[in-house]
Short mmCIF file of C-alpha atoms in Angstrom, two decimals:
data_model
loop_
_atom_site.label_atom_id
_atom_site.label_comp_id
_atom_site.label_asym_id
_atom_site.label_seq_id
_atom_site.Cartn_x
_atom_site.Cartn_y
_atom_site.Cartn_z
CA MET A 96 0.40 -0.26 -0.16
CA SER A 97 1.34 3.17 -0.81
CA ARG A 98 1.60 5.59 2.20
CA GLN A 99 0.22 9.77 2.21
CA ALA A 100 1.85 12.84 1.91
CA THR A 101 2.66 14.02 4.97
CA THR A 102 0.27 16.46 6.53
CA SER A 103 0.70 20.38 6.13
CA GLN A 104 0.41 22.43 8.79
CA THR A 105 0.78 26.42 8.76
CA VAL A 106 4.03 28.18 9.03
CA GLY A 107 2.72 30.10 12.03
CA PRO A 108 4.24 33.72 12.56
CA PHE A 109 7.28 33.08 12.81
CA PHE A 110 9.22 31.68 10.01
CA SER A 111 11.82 34.53 9.79
CA ILE A 112 13.84 32.47 11.65
CA GLY A 113 14.04 29.24 9.72
CA MET A 114 12.91 31.28 6.12
CA THR A 115 14.87 34.59 5.99
CA ARG A 116 18.16 32.86 5.17
CA MET A 117 17.24 31.72 1.89
CA LYS A 118 16.19 34.92 1.24
CA ARG A 119 16.10 35.22 -2.91
CA ASP A 120 14.73 38.82 -3.35
CA ASP A 121 17.20 40.07 -6.48
CA LEU A 122 17.43 37.28 -9.27
CA VAL A 123 19.07 38.43 -11.19
CA SER A 124 21.99 39.38 -9.70
CA ALA A 125 24.44 37.12 -10.58
CA GLY A 126 23.49 38.81 -14.02
CA ALA A 127 21.25 36.68 -15.85
CA SER A 128 20.55 37.95 -19.34
CA GLY A 129 16.90 38.82 -20.47
CA GLU A 130 14.10 41.93 -19.86
CA ARG A 131 14.62 42.30 -15.87
CA VAL A 132 11.27 43.72 -14.30
CA THR A 133 10.47 44.46 -10.60
CA ILE A 134 7.75 42.81 -9.64
CA SER A 135 6.32 45.32 -6.06
CA GLY A 136 2.13 44.42 -4.24
CA GLN A 137 0.95 43.58 -0.75
CA VAL A 138 -1.21 40.79 0.44
CA PHE A 139 -4.58 41.75 1.73
CA ASP A 140 -6.64 39.53 4.28
CA GLY A 141 -10.83 38.94 4.01
CA ASP A 142 -11.02 42.21 5.50
CA GLY A 143 -8.31 44.76 3.54
CA LYS A 144 -6.44 44.82 5.61
CA PRO A 145 -2.26 44.16 4.57
CA VAL A 146 -0.54 40.40 5.29
CA SER A 147 2.29 41.06 7.44
CA ASP A 148 3.39 38.04 8.40
CA ALA A 149 2.62 36.04 4.51
CA ILE A 150 5.91 34.72 2.54
CA LEU A 151 5.60 34.71 -1.04
CA GLU A 152 8.24 31.62 -2.94
CA ILE A 153 8.36 31.59 -6.95
CA TRP A 154 9.37 29.65 -9.38
CA GLN A 155 9.93 30.10 -13.15
CA ALA A 156 11.85 29.68 -16.41
CA ASN A 157 14.54 31.90 -18.34
CA THR A 158 14.51 33.97 -20.60
CA TYR A 159 14.02 31.68 -22.94
CA GLY A 160 11.87 29.26 -21.46
CA LYS A 161 13.72 26.75 -19.95
CA TYR A 162 14.09 25.70 -15.79
CA ALA A 163 16.77 24.78 -13.87
CA HIS A 164 15.53 21.59 -13.90
CA PRO A 165 16.38 17.88 -14.99
CA ALA A 166 12.58 17.84 -15.49
CA ASP A 167 12.92 20.38 -18.52
CA GLN A 168 14.19 18.52 -21.45
CA GLN A 169 13.79 21.27 -24.23
CA ASP A 170 16.98 21.97 -26.02
CA LYS A 171 17.08 25.74 -24.93
CA PRO A 172 19.80 26.95 -23.46
CA VAL A 173 20.51 27.18 -19.47
CA GLU A 174 21.95 30.10 -17.69
CA ALA A 175 23.90 28.60 -14.27
CA SER A 176 23.35 32.29 -13.29
CA PHE A 177 19.76 32.25 -12.48
CA SER A 178 17.97 29.75 -10.80
CA GLY A 179 14.64 30.31 -11.38
CA TYR A 180 13.59 30.54 -8.16
CA GLY A 181 13.10 33.58 -5.18
CA ARG A 182 11.62 34.04 -1.45
CA ILE A 183 10.05 37.32 -0.46
CA PRO A 184 8.80 37.65 2.84
CA THR A 185 5.89 40.52 3.61
CA ASP A 186 7.46 44.21 5.21
CA ASP A 187 5.36 45.16 8.52
CA GLU A 188 2.57 47.03 5.81
CA GLY A 189 2.18 43.61 3.62
CA LYS A 190 4.70 44.90 0.99
CA PHE A 191 6.64 42.99 -1.15
CA ARG A 192 9.03 43.35 -4.17
CA PHE A 193 11.19 41.49 -5.88
CA THR A 194 14.11 41.63 -9.58
CA THR A 195 13.85 39.40 -11.77
CA ILE A 196 13.93 38.73 -16.12
CA LYS A 197 10.47 38.55 -17.51
CA PRO A 198 10.55 34.31 -18.54
CA GLY A 199 10.17 33.06 -21.82
CA GLN A 200 8.05 30.27 -22.64
CA VAL A 201 7.24 26.80 -21.09
CA PRO A 202 5.13 23.99 -23.16
CA ASP A 203 1.55 23.64 -22.30
CA LEU A 204 0.86 19.91 -21.41
CA GLU A 205 -0.52 19.98 -25.25
CA GLY A 206 3.56 21.03 -26.93
CA LYS A 207 1.56 24.52 -27.60
CA LEU A 208 3.31 27.33 -25.70
CA GLN A 209 1.85 29.14 -22.23
CA ALA A 210 1.55 32.51 -22.04
CA PRO A 211 5.38 33.81 -20.37
CA HIS A 212 4.56 33.03 -16.05
CA ILE A 213 6.07 32.85 -12.51
CA VAL A 214 4.45 29.34 -10.49
CA VAL A 215 4.11 31.42 -6.75
CA SER A 216 3.23 30.21 -3.01
CA VAL A 217 2.07 31.80 -0.70
CA PHE A 218 2.55 31.31 3.65
CA ALA A 219 1.65 32.64 5.89
CA ARG A 220 0.01 32.68 9.79
CA GLY A 221 -3.68 31.26 9.26
CA LEU A 222 -3.10 28.85 5.25
CA LEU A 223 -2.63 25.71 6.79
CA ARG A 224 -0.94 24.69 3.75
CA ARG A 225 -0.15 26.85 0.90
CA LEU A 226 -2.00 29.06 -1.45
CA VAL A 227 -0.78 28.52 -5.66
CA THR A 228 -1.10 31.94 -8.28
CA ARG A 229 0.72 32.48 -11.14
CA ILE A 230 1.90 35.97 -12.43
CA TYR A 231 0.93 36.68 -15.93
CA PHE A 232 3.05 39.66 -17.76
CA PRO A 233 0.79 42.22 -18.90
CA ASP A 234 0.49 43.54 -23.11
CA GLU A 235 1.34 39.85 -23.68
CA PRO A 236 0.13 39.08 -26.55
CA THR A 237 0.47 35.09 -25.56
CA ASN A 238 -1.71 35.41 -22.99
CA ALA A 239 -4.88 35.16 -24.48
CA ALA A 240 -4.75 32.03 -26.00
CA ASP A 241 -2.51 30.71 -22.76
CA PHE A 242 -4.11 27.13 -21.37
CA VAL A 243 -4.32 28.18 -17.65
CA LEU A 244 -5.71 31.67 -18.26
CA ASN A 245 -8.88 30.65 -19.84
CA LEU A 246 -9.71 27.69 -17.03
CA VAL A 247 -9.93 30.74 -15.60
CA GLU A 248 -13.60 33.40 -15.78
CA PRO A 249 -12.77 35.74 -17.75
CA SER A 250 -14.04 38.37 -14.96
CA ARG A 251 -11.37 37.20 -12.07
CA ARG A 252 -7.98 36.85 -15.41
CA GLU A 253 -7.16 40.12 -14.07
CA THR A 254 -5.71 38.88 -10.70
CA LEU A 255 -3.01 37.04 -11.93
CA ILE A 256 -2.03 39.70 -14.57
CA ALA A 257 0.76 42.79 -13.18
CA LYS A 258 -0.35 45.99 -14.04
CA MET A 259 2.90 48.33 -15.56
CA ILE A 260 3.61 51.19 -13.11
CA ALA A 261 3.33 54.17 -14.69
CA GLY A 262 6.31 56.43 -15.52
CA VAL A 263 8.70 53.15 -14.59
CA ASN A 264 10.06 50.83 -16.74
CA GLY A 265 10.45 47.67 -16.03
CA ALA A 266 8.05 47.90 -12.79
CA LEU A 267 5.63 45.69 -12.43
CA LYS A 268 2.52 45.66 -9.67
CA TRP A 269 1.14 42.67 -8.33
CA ASP A 270 -0.74 42.31 -5.52
CA VAL A 271 -2.66 38.82 -3.42
CA ILE A 272 -6.30 39.94 -2.07
CA LEU A 273 -6.49 36.00 0.03
CA GLN A 274 -10.34 36.48 0.46
CA GLY A 275 -13.27 38.81 -0.59
CA SER A 276 -15.13 39.95 -3.62
CA SER A 277 -11.50 41.09 -5.33
CA GLU A 278 -9.72 37.52 -4.58
CA THR A 279 -6.57 36.58 -6.23
CA VAL A 280 -6.95 33.40 -8.67
CA PHE A 281 -5.44 30.47 -6.56
CA PHE A 282 -4.85 26.88 -8.25
CA ASP A 283 -5.39 23.48 -6.97
CA CYS A 284 -1.70 22.07 -7.54
CA GLY A 285 -2.16 19.19 -5.25
CA LEU A 286 -0.15 20.05 -1.93
CA MET B 248 6.99 16.89 -27.52
CA ALA B 249 8.34 14.29 -23.91
CA LYS B 250 5.94 13.65 -21.57
CA ILE B 251 5.05 14.42 -17.99
CA ALA B 252 4.41 12.67 -15.44
CA PRO B 253 2.24 14.75 -12.90
CA TYR B 254 2.47 14.94 -9.47
CA ARG B 255 0.21 13.03 -6.66
CA ARG B 256 -2.72 14.76 -5.31
CA PRO B 257 -3.68 14.44 -1.65
CA ASN B 258 -6.39 12.82 -0.12
CA PRO B 259 -8.53 15.47 0.89
CA ASP B 260 -9.11 14.15 4.17
CA THR B 261 -5.61 13.19 5.30
CA GLN B 262 -4.92 17.24 4.45
CA PRO B 263 -6.42 19.80 6.14
CA PRO B 264 -8.65 22.66 4.89
CA TYR B 265 -7.93 26.04 4.35
CA LEU B 266 -10.65 27.56 6.12
CA HIS B 267 -10.76 25.72 9.50
CA PRO B 268 -12.71 28.88 12.20
CA ALA B 269 -11.02 27.63 15.39
CA TYR B 270 -8.29 28.70 13.97
CA VAL B 271 -8.99 31.84 14.24
CA SER B 272 -6.33 32.94 11.50
CA THR B 273 -7.58 31.46 8.80
CA ILE B 274 -11.33 33.33 8.36
CA LYS B 275 -9.69 36.10 7.48
CA ARG B 276 -7.49 34.44 4.98
CA ALA B 277 -8.76 31.76 3.66
CA PRO B 278 -9.90 31.56 0.14
CA ALA B 279 -13.09 31.88 -0.13
CA LYS B 280 -13.52 30.88 -3.84
CA SER B 281 -12.92 27.69 -5.45
CA LEU B 282 -10.42 27.25 -5.93
CA ILE B 283 -8.80 26.49 -9.70
CA TYR B 284 -7.79 22.47 -10.85
CA LEU B 285 -4.05 23.21 -12.75
CA PRO B 286 -2.80 19.84 -14.59
CA HIS B 287 0.47 19.93 -13.67
CA THR B 288 2.78 21.63 -16.37
CA LEU B 289 6.36 21.78 -16.99
CA SER B 290 6.61 24.74 -14.39
CA GLU B 291 4.83 22.54 -11.62
CA VAL B 292 7.38 19.24 -12.05
CA THR B 293 10.50 21.13 -12.08
CA GLY B 294 11.33 22.93 -8.84
CA PRO B 295 14.14 24.35 -7.24
CA SER B 296 17.43 22.67 -5.79
CA PHE B 297 19.87 23.67 -3.14
CA THR B 298 23.32 22.74 -3.51
CA GLY B 299 26.64 23.32 -2.45
CA ALA B 300 27.27 27.22 -0.91
CA ALA B 301 24.15 27.25 -0.21
CA ILE B 302 24.12 24.79 2.14
CA ASP B 303 25.70 25.35 5.38
CA VAL B 304 27.15 21.84 6.55
CA LYS B 305 27.01 23.29 10.37
CA ALA B 306 23.49 23.43 10.39
CA CYS B 307 22.12 20.61 11.22
CA ASP B 308 23.30 20.85 14.82
CA LEU B 309 21.24 23.65 16.51
CA THR B 310 22.96 23.40 20.23
CA ARG B 311 26.51 24.38 17.91
CA GLN B 312 25.56 28.06 17.17
CA HIS B 313 26.75 30.00 20.24
CA SER B 314 29.88 30.39 23.03
CA GLY B 315 27.57 28.72 25.02
CA ASN B 316 25.97 25.50 25.10
CA PRO B 317 20.96 25.73 24.88
CA LEU B 318 19.12 25.60 28.29
CA GLY B 319 17.14 22.29 28.19
CA GLU B 320 16.72 19.05 27.01
CA ARG B 321 18.69 18.20 24.31
CA ILE B 322 17.14 15.47 21.45
CA ILE B 323 18.01 13.74 17.73
CA VAL B 324 15.74 14.05 15.43
CA SER B 325 16.14 12.39 12.66
CA GLY B 326 13.99 10.22 9.39
CA ARG B 327 13.51 9.22 6.24
CA VAL B 328 12.09 11.92 3.27
CA MET B 329 10.43 9.74 0.12
CA ASP B 330 7.48 9.69 -1.34
CA GLU B 331 4.41 7.75 -2.01
CA GLU B 332 6.34 4.88 -3.15
CA GLY B 333 8.57 4.52 -0.39
CA ARG B 334 11.23 6.39 -2.87
CA PRO B 335 13.96 8.44 -1.43
CA LEU B 336 14.07 12.10 -1.58
CA ARG B 337 17.97 12.44 -1.57
CA HIS B 338 19.52 16.09 -1.80
CA SER B 339 16.62 17.75 -0.81
CA LEU B 340 16.75 20.81 0.93
CA ILE B 341 15.02 20.78 5.06
CA GLU B 342 14.90 23.85 6.63
CA VAL B 343 13.71 24.00 10.27
CA TRP B 344 13.33 26.60 13.95
CA GLN B 345 11.22 26.27 17.31
CA ALA B 346 10.83 27.86 20.23
CA ASN B 347 13.95 27.68 23.35
CA ALA B 348 13.53 25.13 25.65
CA ALA B 349 10.86 27.59 27.89
CA GLY B 350 8.53 27.97 24.66
CA ARG B 351 9.64 31.46 23.68
CA TYR B 352 10.69 32.40 20.00
CA LEU B 353 13.66 34.75 18.94
CA HIS B 354 11.57 37.17 17.01
CA LYS B 355 9.79 40.48 17.97
CA ARG B 356 6.96 39.49 17.40
CA ASP B 357 6.14 36.82 20.02
CA GLN B 358 5.12 38.44 23.95
CA HIS B 359 5.17 35.02 25.67
CA ASN B 360 6.90 36.58 29.00
CA ALA B 361 9.63 32.94 28.78
CA PRO B 362 13.16 33.87 29.02
CA LEU B 363 14.69 33.89 25.55
CA ASP B 364 17.88 31.44 25.41
CA PRO B 365 21.34 33.56 24.41
CA ASN B 366 23.19 30.11 23.28
CA PHE B 367 19.19 29.72 21.15
CA THR B 368 18.43 30.65 18.15
CA GLY B 369 16.27 27.41 16.81
CA CYS B 370 16.94 27.57 13.47
CA GLY B 371 18.88 25.03 11.68
CA HIS B 372 19.38 23.58 7.83
CA THR B 373 21.06 20.15 6.48
CA LEU B 374 20.16 17.95 3.47
CA THR B 375 18.90 14.23 2.94
CA ASP B 376 21.30 12.53 1.85
CA ALA B 377 21.41 9.52 0.01
CA GLU B 378 18.98 7.40 1.00
CA GLY B 379 17.16 10.59 1.99
CA ARG B 380 17.46 10.50 5.95
CA TYR B 381 18.73 13.35 7.70
CA ARG B 382 19.60 14.27 11.86
CA PHE B 383 19.11 17.06 13.91
CA VAL B 384 20.65 17.92 17.19
CA THR B 385 18.21 20.10 18.78
CA ILE B 386 16.39 21.16 22.00
CA ARG B 387 13.21 19.69 22.61
CA PRO B 388 11.02 22.82 22.14
CA GLY B 389 8.80 23.85 25.31
CA ALA B 390 4.91 24.17 24.76
CA TYR B 391 4.10 28.29 24.96
CA PRO B 392 0.32 30.11 25.32
CA TRP B 393 -0.60 31.87 22.17
CA GLY B 394 -3.66 34.04 21.67
CA ASN B 395 -6.35 32.04 19.72
CA HIS B 396 -8.92 31.78 22.38
CA HIS B 397 -8.74 31.25 26.10
CA ASN B 398 -6.19 29.16 27.90
CA ALA B 399 -4.95 28.21 24.32
CA TRP B 400 -1.33 26.91 24.47
CA ARG B 401 0.23 25.59 21.07
CA PRO B 402 1.56 21.72 21.55
CA ALA B 403 5.36 21.83 21.53
CA HIS B 404 7.12 21.75 17.92
CA ILE B 405 8.98 21.79 15.65
CA HIS B 406 9.13 23.31 11.52
CA PHE B 407 9.72 21.44 9.03
CA SER B 408 10.27 22.78 4.95
CA LEU B 409 10.63 20.82 2.50
CA PHE B 410 11.20 21.03 -1.40
CA GLY B 411 11.64 17.85 -2.98
CA ALA B 412 12.02 17.88 -6.37
CA ALA B 413 9.31 19.51 -7.75
CA PHE B 414 7.46 23.22 -7.39
CA ALA B 415 3.87 20.62 -7.29
CA SER B 416 5.83 18.51 -3.87
CA ARG B 417 6.44 21.90 -1.66
CA LEU B 418 5.64 21.21 2.22
CA VAL B 419 5.66 22.89 5.33
CA THR B 420 4.43 20.58 8.45
CA GLN B 421 4.99 20.45 12.16
CA MET B 422 6.89 17.28 13.94
CA TYR B 423 4.66 16.95 17.35
CA PHE B 424 6.10 15.30 20.56
CA PRO B 425 4.66 11.83 21.63
CA GLY B 426 2.10 11.59 24.17
CA ASP B 427 2.03 15.08 24.86
CA PRO B 428 -1.30 16.36 26.98
CA LEU B 429 -1.90 19.80 24.21
CA LEU B 430 -2.44 17.37 21.41
CA PRO B 431 -6.38 16.79 21.73
CA PHE B 432 -6.68 20.60 22.09
CA ASP B 433 -5.12 22.00 18.92
CA PRO B 434 -6.60 23.49 16.38
CA VAL B 435 -3.86 23.41 14.24
CA PHE B 436 -3.27 19.64 15.19
CA ASN B 437 -6.49 18.74 14.38
CA SER B 438 -7.58 20.69 11.43
CA THR B 439 -7.10 18.05 9.48
CA ALA B 440 -10.28 14.92 9.35
CA ASP B 441 -7.86 12.14 8.70
CA GLU B 442 -6.50 10.24 12.44
CA ASN B 443 -4.47 8.69 10.89
CA ALA B 444 -2.27 11.70 9.17
CA ARG B 445 -2.72 13.88 12.18
CA ASN B 446 -0.89 10.97 14.37
CA ARG B 447 2.13 10.77 11.83
CA LEU B 448 2.59 14.50 12.28
CA ILE B 449 3.85 13.30 16.37
CA SER B 450 7.99 11.92 16.17
CA LEU B 451 8.23 8.21 17.35
CA PHE B 452 10.90 8.07 20.62
CA ASP B 453 13.81 6.60 19.14
CA TRP B 454 15.85 4.42 21.76
CA GLU B 455 18.19 3.79 18.25
CA ASN B 456 18.99 6.39 17.69
CA THR B 457 18.90 8.40 22.09
CA ILE B 458 22.92 8.42 22.07
CA PRO B 459 23.56 6.97 25.55
CA SER B 460 24.13 9.79 28.78
CA GLN B 461 23.72 12.49 26.02
CA ALA B 462 20.78 12.34 23.67
CA LEU B 463 17.10 11.65 23.20
CA GLY B 464 15.97 10.82 19.64
CA PHE B 465 12.74 10.71 17.97
CA LYS B 466 12.46 9.58 15.07
CA PHE B 467 10.16 11.72 12.22
CA ASP B 468 9.42 10.33 8.85
CA ILE B 469 8.02 12.37 5.80
CA VAL B 470 6.59 11.57 3.21
CA LEU B 471 6.17 14.30 -0.12
CA SER B 472 4.58 13.74 -3.15
CA GLY B 473 5.82 11.79 -5.60
CA ARG B 474 5.77 11.42 -9.79
CA GLU B 475 2.93 9.37 -11.37
CA ALA B 476 4.05 6.28 -12.39
CA THR B 477 2.19 6.36 -15.73
CA PRO B 478 3.37 10.04 -17.58
CA MET B 479 0.86 12.65 -19.64
CA GLU B 480 1.48 13.09 -23.57
CA THR B 481 2.89 16.41 -24.18
#
């Protein structure tokens, strides 16, 4: 008989003791190639209050659409200077900010290319298990045919698409709303 | 195209819900709308790996991070990390954090009036070995009060963070101690419906890894989602 995956439990309010050492909010410092973007935002609860004890983890492909992982068998360049992983805690005002590369496109289950995206885990006090979501990019023509965006009803898709900050080149805004009428779309990814 | 084998989905009863009102912090933080089922693509079956410079080999001993010995009962926490088929998760990062023996975290927001221990920070990390085994030396953490309800106390626990091989296998959990009288009253522990699943969060007293005159052993095995055997055409 096969085993069951271990039960998830909340990170609690004091996760910074164990998780700060691996904080990664600048994914480009080692000199990755591609289009730099800085994504900032805020995490809110169901009352619209900022969540100051949340932590995001991100995972993404490099500018060529290649993951630094052996399961990615695509014939595309890997860059030793780009791991694709980030870990960003919120501050006292629930704000977070990270700098990365806009990822290239990676295939979906039918071999068609997905729109550029970053996968995100949200951990916080009060979350007994992580929440999984995605960040997509504004003014990106491939969004329209993206297989995952099309799983989402049109009125909610915008919660997954970062917004340009006017007048600041490469600056994007993307908030996480845990609960409520403008709640961010979260995915059932398994655990 | 290469084939992609997705990761297994857990039996729902073996994992906590997002909304568990007895744990009050879930009430305003649990999503109110249904989650959207996400088939696993290349983005979810890949994930970060941590080796080399990211790892401090001394970080598996939480009792040797300062000039003196921390107060409390020294313990060895060890076990195996595997997938549902028992296949070991090799060279995989585990992070841990915990309160000190008095039940106090080294954190600005911990207002419990128990003393801090200048010789105990309460964080560690390690990689599993080639058989998926890990081992930490630490101090048995104390129970501590929290504001969830009147006279609420968290049972003693150690937080565990694991990555496994992919984004889809990411897990953060808590390890508890056998015989803790607070377990039946803890809304975090009791948030999961399946009793067997809950009980697997309780470590086992471990004679085999108990070191005479030195430290008691506790065994905590961890199972992460593994890949389905049948690949899906992509």
